[in-house]
CSV table of N, CA and C and ligand atoms in Angstrom, one decimal:
chain,number,residue,atom,x,y,z
E,1,MET,N,17.6,-5.0,14.6
E,1,MET,CA,18.0,-6.0,13.5
E,1,MET,C,18.8,-7.1,14.1
E,2,PRO,N,18.3,-8.4,14.0
E,2,PRO,CA,19.1,-9.5,14.6
E,2,PRO,C,20.4,-9.7,13.9
E,3,VAL,N,21.4,-10.2,14.7
E,3,VAL,CA,22.7,-10.5,14.2
E,3,VAL,C,22.5,-11.7,13.2
E,4,ALA,N,23.3,-11.7,12.1
E,4,ALA,CA,23.1,-12.9,11.2
E,4,ALA,C,23.6,-14.2,11.8
E,5,ILE,N,22.9,-15.2,11.4
E,5,ILE,CA,23.3,-16.6,11.9
E,5,ILE,C,24.2,-17.2,10.9
E,6,THR,N,25.3,-17.8,11.3
E,6,THR,CA,26.1,-18.6,10.4
E,6,THR,C,26.2,-20.0,10.9
E,7,LEU,N,26.4,-21.0,10.1
E,7,LEU,CA,26.5,-22.3,10.5
E,7,LEU,C,27.9,-22.8,10.2
E,8,ARG,N,28.6,-23.5,11.1
E,8,ARG,CA,29.9,-24.1,10.9
E,8,ARG,C,29.8,-25.6,11.3
E,9,PRO,N,30.5,-26.4,10.6
E,9,PRO,CA,30.4,-27.8,11.1
E,9,PRO,C,30.9,-28.0,12.5
E,10,ALA,N,30.2,-28.8,13.3
E,10,ALA,CA,30.7,-29.1,14.6
E,10,ALA,C,31.9,-30.0,14.6
E,11,THR,N,32.7,-29.9,15.7
E,11,THR,CA,33.9,-30.7,15.8
E,11,THR,C,33.9,-31.3,17.2
E,12,LEU,N,34.9,-32.2,17.5
E,12,LEU,CA,35.0,-32.7,18.8
E,12,LEU,C,35.2,-31.7,19.9
E,13,GLN,N,35.8,-30.5,19.5
E,13,GLN,CA,36.0,-29.4,20.4
E,13,GLN,C,34.7,-28.9,21.0
E,14,ASP,N,33.6,-29.2,20.3
E,14,ASP,CA,32.3,-28.6,20.7
E,14,ASP,C,31.6,-29.6,21.7
E,15,ALA,N,32.3,-30.7,22.0
E,15,ALA,CA,31.6,-31.7,22.8
E,15,ALA,C,31.0,-31.2,24.1
E,16,GLU,N,31.7,-30.4,24.8
E,16,GLU,CA,31.3,-29.9,26.1
E,16,GLU,C,30.0,-29.0,26.0
E,17,LEU,N,30.1,-28.1,25.0
E,17,LEU,CA,29.0,-27.2,24.7
E,17,LEU,C,27.7,-28.0,24.4
E,18,LEU,N,27.9,-28.9,23.4
E,18,LEU,CA,26.8,-29.7,23.0
E,18,LEU,C,26.2,-30.5,24.1
E,19,LEU,N,27.0,-31.1,25.0
E,19,LEU,CA,26.5,-31.9,26.1
E,19,LEU,C,25.7,-31.0,27.1
E,20,ALA,N,26.2,-29.8,27.3
E,20,ALA,CA,25.5,-28.9,28.2
E,20,ALA,C,24.1,-28.5,27.7
E,21,TRP,N,24.1,-28.3,26.4
E,21,TRP,CA,22.8,-27.9,25.8
E,21,TRP,C,21.9,-29.2,25.8
E,22,ARG,N,22.4,-30.3,25.5
E,22,ARG,CA,21.6,-31.6,25.5
E,22,ARG,C,21.1,-31.9,26.9
E,23,ASN,N,21.8,-31.7,27.9
E,23,ASN,CA,21.4,-32.0,29.3
E,23,ASN,C,20.5,-30.9,29.9
E,24,ASP,N,20.4,-29.8,29.3
E,24,ASP,CA,19.5,-28.8,29.8
E,24,ASP,C,18.1,-29.4,30.0
E,25,PRO,N,17.4,-29.1,31.1
E,25,PRO,CA,16.1,-29.8,31.4
E,25,PRO,C,15.1,-29.6,30.3
E,26,HIS,N,15.0,-28.4,29.7
E,26,HIS,CA,14.1,-28.1,28.7
E,26,HIS,C,14.4,-28.9,27.4
E,27,THR,N,15.7,-29.0,27.1
E,27,THR,CA,16.0,-29.8,25.9
E,27,THR,C,15.6,-31.3,26.2
E,28,ARG,N,15.9,-31.8,27.4
E,28,ARG,CA,15.6,-33.2,27.7
E,28,ARG,C,14.1,-33.5,27.5
E,29,LEU,N,13.3,-32.6,28.0
E,29,LEU,CA,11.9,-32.8,27.9
E,29,LEU,C,11.4,-32.9,26.5
E,30,SER,N,12.1,-32.2,25.6
E,30,SER,CA,11.7,-32.2,24.2
E,30,SER,C,12.3,-33.3,23.4
E,31,SER,N,13.2,-34.1,24.0
E,31,SER,CA,13.9,-35.2,23.3
E,31,SER,C,13.1,-36.5,23.4
E,32,HIS,N,13.4,-37.4,22.5
E,32,HIS,CA,12.8,-38.7,22.6
E,32,HIS,C,13.3,-39.4,23.8
E,33,ASP,N,14.6,-39.3,24.1
E,33,ASP,CA,15.2,-39.9,25.3
E,33,ASP,C,15.4,-38.8,26.3
E,34,THR,N,14.6,-38.8,27.4
E,34,THR,CA,14.7,-37.7,28.3
E,34,THR,C,15.7,-37.9,29.4
E,35,ASN,N,16.5,-39.0,29.4
E,35,ASN,CA,17.5,-39.2,30.4
E,35,ASN,C,18.7,-38.2,30.2
E,36,GLU,N,19.3,-38.0,31.3
E,36,GLU,CA,20.6,-37.2,31.3
E,36,GLU,C,21.7,-38.1,30.6
E,37,ILE,N,22.4,-37.4,29.8
E,37,ILE,CA,23.5,-38.2,29.0
E,37,ILE,C,24.8,-38.0,29.7
E,38,THR,N,25.6,-39.1,29.8
E,38,THR,CA,26.9,-39.0,30.5
E,38,THR,C,27.9,-38.5,29.4
E,39,LEU,N,29.1,-38.0,29.9
E,39,LEU,CA,30.1,-37.5,29.0
E,39,LEU,C,30.5,-38.7,28.1
E,40,ALA,N,30.7,-39.9,28.6
E,40,ALA,CA,31.1,-41.0,27.8
E,40,ALA,C,30.1,-41.3,26.7
E,41,GLN,N,28.8,-41.3,27.1
E,41,GLN,CA,27.8,-41.6,26.1
E,41,GLN,C,27.8,-40.5,25.0
E,42,HIS,N,28.0,-39.3,25.4
E,42,HIS,CA,27.9,-38.2,24.5
E,42,HIS,C,29.1,-38.2,23.5
E,43,LEU,N,30.3,-38.5,24.1
E,43,LEU,CA,31.5,-38.6,23.2
E,43,LEU,C,31.4,-39.7,22.2
E,44,ALA,N,30.8,-40.8,22.6
E,44,ALA,CA,30.6,-42.0,21.7
E,44,ALA,C,29.6,-41.5,20.6
E,45,TRP,N,28.5,-40.9,21.0
E,45,TRP,CA,27.5,-40.4,20.0
E,45,TRP,C,28.2,-39.4,19.0
E,46,LEU,N,28.9,-38.4,19.6
E,46,LEU,CA,29.5,-37.3,18.8
E,46,LEU,C,30.5,-37.9,17.8
E,47,ASN,N,31.3,-38.8,18.2
E,47,ASN,CA,32.2,-39.5,17.3
E,47,ASN,C,31.5,-40.2,16.2
E,48,ARG,N,30.4,-40.9,16.5
E,48,ARG,CA,29.7,-41.6,15.4
E,48,ARG,C,29.1,-40.6,14.4
E,49,VAL,N,28.5,-39.5,14.9
E,49,VAL,CA,27.9,-38.5,14.1
E,49,VAL,C,29.0,-37.9,13.1
E,50,LEU,N,30.1,-37.5,13.7
E,50,LEU,CA,31.2,-36.8,13.0
E,50,LEU,C,31.8,-37.7,11.9
E,51,ASN,N,31.7,-39.0,12.1
E,51,ASN,CA,32.3,-39.9,11.2
E,51,ASN,C,31.3,-40.5,10.2
E,52,ASP,N,30.1,-40.0,10.2
E,52,ASP,CA,29.0,-40.6,9.4
E,52,ASP,C,28.7,-39.6,8.3
E,53,VAL,N,29.0,-40.0,7.0
E,53,VAL,CA,28.8,-39.0,5.9
E,53,VAL,C,27.4,-38.6,5.7
E,54,ALA,N,26.5,-39.5,6.2
E,54,ALA,CA,25.0,-39.2,6.0
E,54,ALA,C,24.5,-38.2,7.1
E,55,ARG,N,25.4,-37.8,8.0
E,55,ARG,CA,24.9,-36.9,9.1
E,55,ARG,C,25.7,-35.7,9.1
E,56,ARG,N,25.0,-34.5,9.2
E,56,ARG,CA,25.7,-33.2,9.3
E,56,ARG,C,25.3,-32.5,10.5
E,57,LEU,N,26.3,-32.1,11.4
E,57,LEU,CA,26.0,-31.4,12.6
E,57,LEU,C,26.7,-30.1,12.6
E,58,PHE,N,25.9,-29.1,12.8
E,58,PHE,CA,26.4,-27.7,12.7
E,58,PHE,C,26.2,-26.9,14.0
E,59,ILE,N,27.2,-26.0,14.3
E,59,ILE,CA,27.0,-25.1,15.4
E,59,ILE,C,26.6,-23.8,14.7
E,60,ALA,N,25.4,-23.2,15.2
E,60,ALA,CA,25.0,-21.9,14.7
E,60,ALA,C,25.6,-20.8,15.6
E,61,GLU,N,26.1,-19.8,14.9
E,61,GLU,CA,26.8,-18.7,15.6
E,61,GLU,C,26.2,-17.4,15.2
E,62,GLU,N,26.2,-16.5,16.2
E,62,GLU,CA,25.9,-15.1,16.0
E,62,GLU,C,27.2,-14.3,16.3
E,63,ALA,N,27.8,-13.7,15.3
E,63,ALA,CA,29.1,-13.0,15.4
E,63,ALA,C,30.1,-13.8,16.2
E,64,GLY,N,30.2,-15.0,15.9
E,64,GLY,CA,31.2,-15.9,16.5
E,64,GLY,C,30.8,-16.5,17.8
E,65,THR,N,29.6,-16.2,18.3
E,65,THR,CA,29.2,-16.8,19.6
E,65,THR,C,28.2,-17.9,19.3
E,66,PRO,N,28.5,-19.1,19.8
E,66,PRO,CA,27.6,-20.3,19.6
E,66,PRO,C,26.3,-20.0,20.2
E,67,VAL,N,25.2,-20.2,19.5
E,67,VAL,CA,23.9,-20.0,20.0
E,67,VAL,C,22.9,-21.2,19.8
E,68,GLY,N,23.4,-22.2,19.2
E,68,GLY,CA,22.6,-23.4,19.0
E,68,GLY,C,23.2,-24.4,18.1
E,69,SER,N,22.5,-25.5,17.9
E,69,SER,CA,23.0,-26.5,17.0
E,69,SER,C,21.9,-27.1,16.1
E,70,VAL,N,22.2,-27.4,14.9
E,70,VAL,CA,21.2,-28.0,14.0
E,70,VAL,C,21.8,-29.3,13.4
E,71,ARG,N,21.0,-30.3,13.1
E,71,ARG,CA,21.5,-31.5,12.6
E,71,ARG,C,20.7,-31.9,11.4
E,72,ALA,N,21.3,-32.5,10.4
E,72,ALA,CA,20.6,-33.0,9.2
E,72,ALA,C,21.1,-34.4,8.9
E,73,ASP,N,20.2,-35.4,9.2
E,73,ASP,CA,20.6,-36.8,9.0
E,73,ASP,C,19.9,-37.3,7.8
E,74,THR,N,20.6,-37.7,6.7
E,74,THR,CA,20.0,-38.2,5.5
E,74,THR,C,19.7,-39.7,5.6
E,75,GLU,N,18.5,-40.1,5.4
E,75,GLU,CA,18.1,-41.5,5.5
E,75,GLU,C,18.3,-42.2,4.1
E,76,PRO,N,18.3,-43.6,4.1
E,76,PRO,CA,18.6,-44.3,2.9
E,76,PRO,C,17.7,-43.9,1.7
E,77,ASP,N,16.5,-43.5,2.0
E,77,ASP,CA,15.6,-43.1,0.9
E,77,ASP,C,15.8,-41.7,0.4
E,78,GLY,N,16.8,-41.0,1.0
E,78,GLY,CA,17.1,-39.6,0.5
E,78,GLY,C,16.5,-38.5,1.3
E,79,THR,N,15.6,-38.9,2.2
E,79,THR,CA,14.9,-37.9,3.1
E,79,THR,C,15.9,-37.4,4.2
E,80,THR,N,15.9,-36.1,4.4
E,80,THR,CA,16.8,-35.6,5.5
E,80,THR,C,16.0,-35.3,6.7
E,81,VAL,N,16.4,-35.8,7.8
E,81,VAL,CA,15.7,-35.5,9.1
E,81,VAL,C,16.4,-34.4,9.8
E,82,LEU,N,15.6,-33.3,10.1
E,82,LEU,CA,16.2,-32.1,10.7
E,82,LEU,C,15.9,-32.1,12.2
E,83,SER,N,16.9,-31.6,13.0
E,83,SER,CA,16.6,-31.4,14.4
E,83,SER,C,17.4,-30.2,14.9
E,84,TRP,N,17.0,-29.6,16.0
E,84,TRP,CA,17.6,-28.3,16.4
E,84,TRP,C,17.5,-28.1,17.9
E,85,THR,N,18.5,-27.4,18.4
E,85,THR,CA,18.5,-27.0,19.9
E,85,THR,C,19.1,-25.6,19.9
E,86,VAL,N,18.4,-24.8,20.7
E,86,VAL,CA,19.0,-23.4,20.9
E,86,VAL,C,19.6,-23.4,22.3
E,87,ALA,N,20.8,-22.7,22.4
E,87,ALA,CA,21.4,-22.6,23.7
E,87,ALA,C,20.5,-22.0,24.7
E,88,PRO,N,20.4,-22.5,25.9
E,88,PRO,CA,19.4,-21.9,26.9
E,88,PRO,C,19.4,-20.4,26.9
E,89,LEU,N,20.6,-19.8,26.9
E,89,LEU,CA,20.6,-18.3,27.1
E,89,LEU,C,20.2,-17.6,25.8
E,90,ALA,N,20.1,-18.3,24.7
E,90,ALA,CA,19.8,-17.6,23.5
E,90,ALA,C,18.3,-17.8,23.0
E,91,ARG,N,17.5,-18.4,23.9
E,91,ARG,CA,16.2,-18.8,23.5
E,91,ARG,C,15.2,-17.5,23.5
E,92,GLY,N,14.2,-17.6,22.7
E,92,GLY,CA,13.1,-16.6,22.8
E,92,GLY,C,13.4,-15.4,22.0
E,93,ARG,N,14.3,-15.4,21.1
E,93,ARG,CA,14.6,-14.2,20.3
E,93,ARG,C,14.8,-14.6,18.8
E,94,GLY,N,14.2,-15.7,18.3
E,94,GLY,CA,14.2,-16.0,16.9
E,94,GLY,C,15.4,-16.8,16.4
E,95,VAL,N,16.3,-17.2,17.3
E,95,VAL,CA,17.4,-18.0,16.9
E,95,VAL,C,17.0,-19.3,16.2
E,96,GLY,N,16.0,-20.0,16.9
E,96,GLY,CA,15.6,-21.3,16.4
E,96,GLY,C,15.1,-21.2,14.9
E,97,LYS,N,14.2,-20.2,14.7
E,97,LYS,CA,13.7,-20.0,13.4
E,97,LYS,C,14.8,-19.7,12.3
E,98,ARG,N,15.7,-18.8,12.7
E,98,ARG,CA,16.7,-18.4,11.7
E,98,ARG,C,17.7,-19.5,11.5
E,99,MET,N,18.0,-20.3,12.5
E,99,MET,CA,19.0,-21.3,12.2
E,99,MET,C,18.4,-22.5,11.4
E,100,LEU,N,17.1,-22.7,11.5
E,100,LEU,CA,16.5,-23.8,10.7
E,100,LEU,C,16.5,-23.3,9.2
E,101,VAL,N,16.2,-22.1,9.0
E,101,VAL,CA,16.2,-21.5,7.6
E,101,VAL,C,17.6,-21.7,7.1
E,102,ALA,N,18.6,-21.3,7.9
E,102,ALA,CA,20.0,-21.5,7.4
E,102,ALA,C,20.3,-22.9,7.0
E,103,LEU,N,19.9,-23.8,7.8
E,103,LEU,CA,20.1,-25.3,7.6
E,103,LEU,C,19.4,-25.7,6.3
E,104,LEU,N,18.2,-25.2,6.1
E,104,LEU,CA,17.5,-25.6,4.8
E,104,LEU,C,18.2,-25.0,3.6
E,105,GLU,N,18.9,-23.9,3.7
E,105,GLU,CA,19.6,-23.4,2.6
E,105,GLU,C,20.8,-24.3,2.2
E,106,GLU,N,21.2,-25.2,3.1
E,106,GLU,CA,22.3,-26.1,2.8
E,106,GLU,C,21.8,-27.5,2.6
E,107,THR,N,20.5,-27.7,2.4
E,107,THR,CA,19.9,-29.0,2.3
E,107,THR,C,19.0,-29.1,1.1
E,108,SER,N,19.2,-30.1,0.3
E,108,SER,CA,18.2,-30.3,-0.9
E,108,SER,C,17.4,-31.5,-0.7
E,109,GLY,N,16.4,-31.7,-1.5
E,109,GLY,CA,15.5,-32.8,-1.4
E,109,GLY,C,14.5,-32.8,-0.3
E,110,PRO,N,13.8,-33.9,-0.1
E,110,PRO,CA,12.7,-33.9,0.9
E,110,PRO,C,13.3,-33.9,2.3
E,111,VAL,N,12.6,-33.2,3.2
E,111,VAL,CA,13.1,-33.1,4.6
E,111,VAL,C,11.9,-33.5,5.5
E,112,ARG,N,12.2,-33.9,6.7
E,112,ARG,CA,11.2,-34.1,7.7
E,112,ARG,C,11.7,-33.8,9.1
E,113,ALA,N,10.8,-33.6,10.0
E,113,ALA,CA,11.2,-33.3,11.4
E,113,ALA,C,10.1,-33.8,12.3
E,114,GLU,N,10.6,-34.2,13.6
E,114,GLU,CA,9.6,-34.7,14.6
E,114,GLU,C,9.6,-33.7,15.8
E,115,VAL,N,8.4,-33.3,16.2
E,115,VAL,CA,8.3,-32.4,17.3
E,115,VAL,C,7.3,-32.9,18.3
E,116,LYS,N,7.7,-33.0,19.6
E,116,LYS,CA,6.7,-33.5,20.6
E,116,LYS,C,5.6,-32.5,20.7
E,117,ILE,N,4.4,-33.1,20.9
E,117,ILE,CA,3.2,-32.2,21.1
E,117,ILE,C,3.5,-31.4,22.4
E,118,GLY,N,3.1,-30.1,22.3
E,118,GLY,CA,3.3,-29.2,23.4
E,118,GLY,C,4.6,-28.3,23.2
E,119,ASN,N,5.4,-28.7,22.3
E,119,ASN,CA,6.6,-27.9,22.0
E,119,ASN,C,6.2,-26.8,21.0
E,120,THR,N,5.5,-25.9,21.5
E,120,THR,CA,4.9,-24.8,20.6
E,120,THR,C,5.9,-24.1,19.9
E,121,ALA,N,7.0,-23.7,20.5
E,121,ALA,CA,8.1,-22.9,19.8
E,121,ALA,C,8.6,-23.7,18.6
E,122,SER,N,8.8,-25.1,18.8
E,122,SER,CA,9.4,-25.8,17.7
E,122,SER,C,8.3,-26.0,16.6
E,123,MET,N,7.0,-26.1,17.0
E,123,MET,CA,6.0,-26.2,15.9
E,123,MET,C,6.0,-24.9,15.1
E,124,ARG,N,6.2,-23.8,15.7
E,124,ARG,CA,6.2,-22.5,15.0
E,124,ARG,C,7.5,-22.5,14.1
E,125,ILE,N,8.6,-23.0,14.6
E,125,ILE,CA,9.9,-23.0,13.9
E,125,ILE,C,9.7,-23.8,12.6
E,126,ALA,N,9.1,-25.0,12.8
E,126,ALA,CA,9.0,-25.9,11.6
E,126,ALA,C,8.1,-25.3,10.6
E,127,GLU,N,7.0,-24.7,11.1
E,127,GLU,CA,6.0,-24.1,10.1
E,127,GLU,C,6.6,-22.9,9.4
E,128,SER,N,7.4,-22.1,10.2
E,128,SER,CA,7.9,-20.9,9.5
E,128,SER,C,9.0,-21.2,8.5
E,129,ALA,N,9.6,-22.4,8.7
E,129,ALA,CA,10.6,-22.9,7.7
E,129,ALA,C,9.9,-23.5,6.5
E,130,GLY,N,8.6,-23.6,6.5
E,130,GLY,CA,7.9,-24.1,5.3
E,130,GLY,C,7.5,-25.6,5.4
E,131,LEU,N,7.7,-26.2,6.6
E,131,LEU,CA,7.3,-27.6,6.7
E,131,LEU,C,5.8,-27.7,7.1
E,132,SER,N,5.2,-28.8,6.6
E,132,SER,CA,3.8,-29.0,6.9
E,132,SER,C,3.6,-30.1,7.9
E,133,LEU,N,2.6,-30.0,8.7
E,133,LEU,CA,2.3,-31.1,9.6
E,133,LEU,C,1.6,-32.2,8.8
E,134,ILE,N,2.2,-33.4,8.9
E,134,ILE,CA,1.7,-34.5,8.1
E,134,ILE,C,0.8,-35.4,8.9
E,135,HIS,N,1.3,-35.8,10.1
E,135,HIS,CA,0.5,-36.6,11.0
E,135,HIS,C,1.0,-36.6,12.4
E,136,GLU,N,0.2,-37.1,13.3
E,136,GLU,CA,0.6,-37.2,14.7
E,136,GLU,C,0.6,-38.6,15.2
E,137,GLU,N,1.6,-39.1,15.9
E,137,GLU,CA,1.6,-40.5,16.3
E,137,GLU,C,2.3,-40.5,17.7
E,138,HIS,N,1.6,-41.1,18.7
E,138,HIS,CA,2.2,-41.3,20.0
E,138,HIS,C,2.7,-40.0,20.6
E,139,GLY,N,2.0,-38.9,20.4
E,139,GLY,CA,2.5,-37.7,21.0
E,139,GLY,C,3.5,-36.9,20.2
E,140,VAL,N,3.9,-37.4,19.0
E,140,VAL,CA,4.9,-36.8,18.2
E,140,VAL,C,4.3,-36.3,16.9
E,141,LEU,N,4.6,-35.0,16.6
E,141,LEU,CA,4.1,-34.4,15.4
E,141,LEU,C,5.1,-34.6,14.3
E,142,HIS,N,4.7,-35.1,13.1
E,142,HIS,CA,5.6,-35.4,12.0
E,142,HIS,C,5.4,-34.3,11.0
E,143,TYR,N,6.5,-33.6,10.7
E,143,TYR,CA,6.5,-32.5,9.7
E,143,TYR,C,7.3,-32.9,8.5
E,144,ALA,N,6.9,-32.4,7.3
E,144,ALA,CA,7.6,-32.7,6.1
E,144,ALA,C,7.6,-31.5,5.2
E,145,GLY,N,8.7,-31.5,4.3
E,145,GLY,CA,8.8,-30.3,3.4
E,145,GLY,C,9.9,-30.6,2.4
E,146,GLY,N,10.4,-29.5,1.9
E,146,GLY,CA,11.5,-29.6,0.9
E,146,GLY,C,10.9,-30.1,-0.4
E,147,HIS,N,11.7,-30.5,-1.3
E,147,HIS,CA,11.2,-30.8,-2.6
E,147,HIS,C,12.1,-31.9,-3.2
E,148,THR,N,11.5,-32.7,-4.1
E,148,THR,CA,12.3,-33.7,-4.8
E,148,THR,C,12.8,-33.1,-6.1
E,149,ASP,N,13.9,-33.6,-6.6
E,149,ASP,CA,14.5,-33.1,-7.8
E,149,ASP,C,13.9,-33.8,-9.0
E,150,SER,N,13.0,-34.8,-8.8
E,150,SER,CA,12.5,-35.5,-9.9
E,150,SER,C,11.3,-34.7,-10.6
W,1,LIG,C1,12.3,-25.0,21.2
W,1,LIG,C2,13.5,-24.1,20.9
W,1,LIG,C3,14.3,-24.7,19.7
W,1,LIG,C4,13.0,-22.7,20.5
W,1,LIG,O1,14.0,-21.9,20.1
W,1,LIG,P1,13.9,-20.3,20.1
W,1,LIG,O2,15.1,-19.7,19.5
W,1,LIG,O3,13.7,-19.9,21.6
W,1,LIG,O4,12.6,-20.1,19.3
W,1,LIG,P2,12.3,-18.7,18.5
W,1,LIG,O5,12.7,-17.6,19.3
W,1,LIG,O6,12.8,-18.9,17.1
W,1,LIG,O7,10.7,-18.8,18.5
W,1,LIG,C5,9.9,-19.5,17.5
W,1,LIG,C6,8.4,-19.2,17.8
W,1,LIG,O8,8.0,-19.8,19.0
W,1,LIG,C7,7.6,-18.8,20.0
W,1,LIG,N1,8.1,-19.3,21.2
W,1,LIG,C8,9.4,-19.2,21.7
W,1,LIG,N2,9.5,-19.7,22.9
W,1,LIG,C9,8.3,-20.1,23.2
W,1,LIG,C10,7.7,-20.8,24.4
W,1,LIG,N3,8.5,-21.1,25.4
W,1,LIG,N4,6.4,-21.1,24.4
W,1,LIG,C11,5.6,-20.8,23.3
W,1,LIG,N5,6.1,-20.2,22.2
W,1,LIG,C12,7.4,-19.9,22.2
W,1,LIG,C13,8.2,-17.5,19.5
W,1,LIG,O9,7.4,-16.4,19.9
W,1,LIG,C14,8.1,-17.7,18.0
W,1,LIG,O10,6.8,-17.5,17.6
W,1,LIG,P3,6.4,-16.6,16.3
W,1,LIG,O11,6.2,-17.6,15.2
W,1,LIG,O12,5.2,-16.0,16.7
W,1,LIG,O13,7.5,-15.7,16.0
W,1,LIG,C15,14.4,-23.9,22.1
W,1,LIG,O14,13.6,-23.5,23.2
W,1,LIG,C16,15.1,-25.2,22.5
W,1,LIG,O15,16.2,-25.5,22.0
W,1,LIG,N6,14.4,-26.0,23.3
W,1,LIG,C17,15.0,-27.3,23.7
W,1,LIG,C18,15.3,-28.3,22.6
W,1,LIG,C19,14.1,-28.4,21.6
W,1,LIG,O16,13.0,-28.3,21.9
W,1,LIG,N7,14.5,-28.8,20.4
W,1,LIG,C20,13.5,-29.0,19.3
W,1,LIG,C21,13.1,-30.5,19.3
W,1,LIG,S1,12.0,-30.7,18.0
């Protein structure tokens, strides 16, 4: 029986952890920007995210141990863009699937996500969370789901 996943809002204290996960080679390959991020760039980015009410960044934990992060960025039209990263040591045992489900429980309205072609695990994560593949463009798969309240 897997340990339950809980989400807590990220803080500046998580900067080092998030940077290590972001600069992991596998994470970089799956990101739009595949360059290694410096600490200064990362701190500027994290400060922007934490101070933006339209963006929510969470640390996923299993019994108090950080195992990944999920982000929900709400766009001006009300659609929320979802993204996720699992800690390298926690990969391959369902954390990605479970933390996206946990994020969706905290998110209302339409959602979307972008997954690079070839990122099979993330395709499965998006699909198991109920997102549908809408289209593919320049090597990126666009998923959408959620519901509108209208
Ligand atoms: C991609 C990533 C999120 C997967 O997280 P994870 O916790 O290892 O994934 P899960 O264990 O929940 O597995 C999800 C599914 O993918 C499959 N899977 C896991 N790793 C896989 C791999 N390397 N290759 C193919 N399938 C894989 C699992 O078997 C599972 O399939 P199922 O539907 O049959 O159960 C994680 O590897 C990661 O953070 N990668 C770097 C960042 C990234 O890719 N972020 C997403 C950008 S869209």
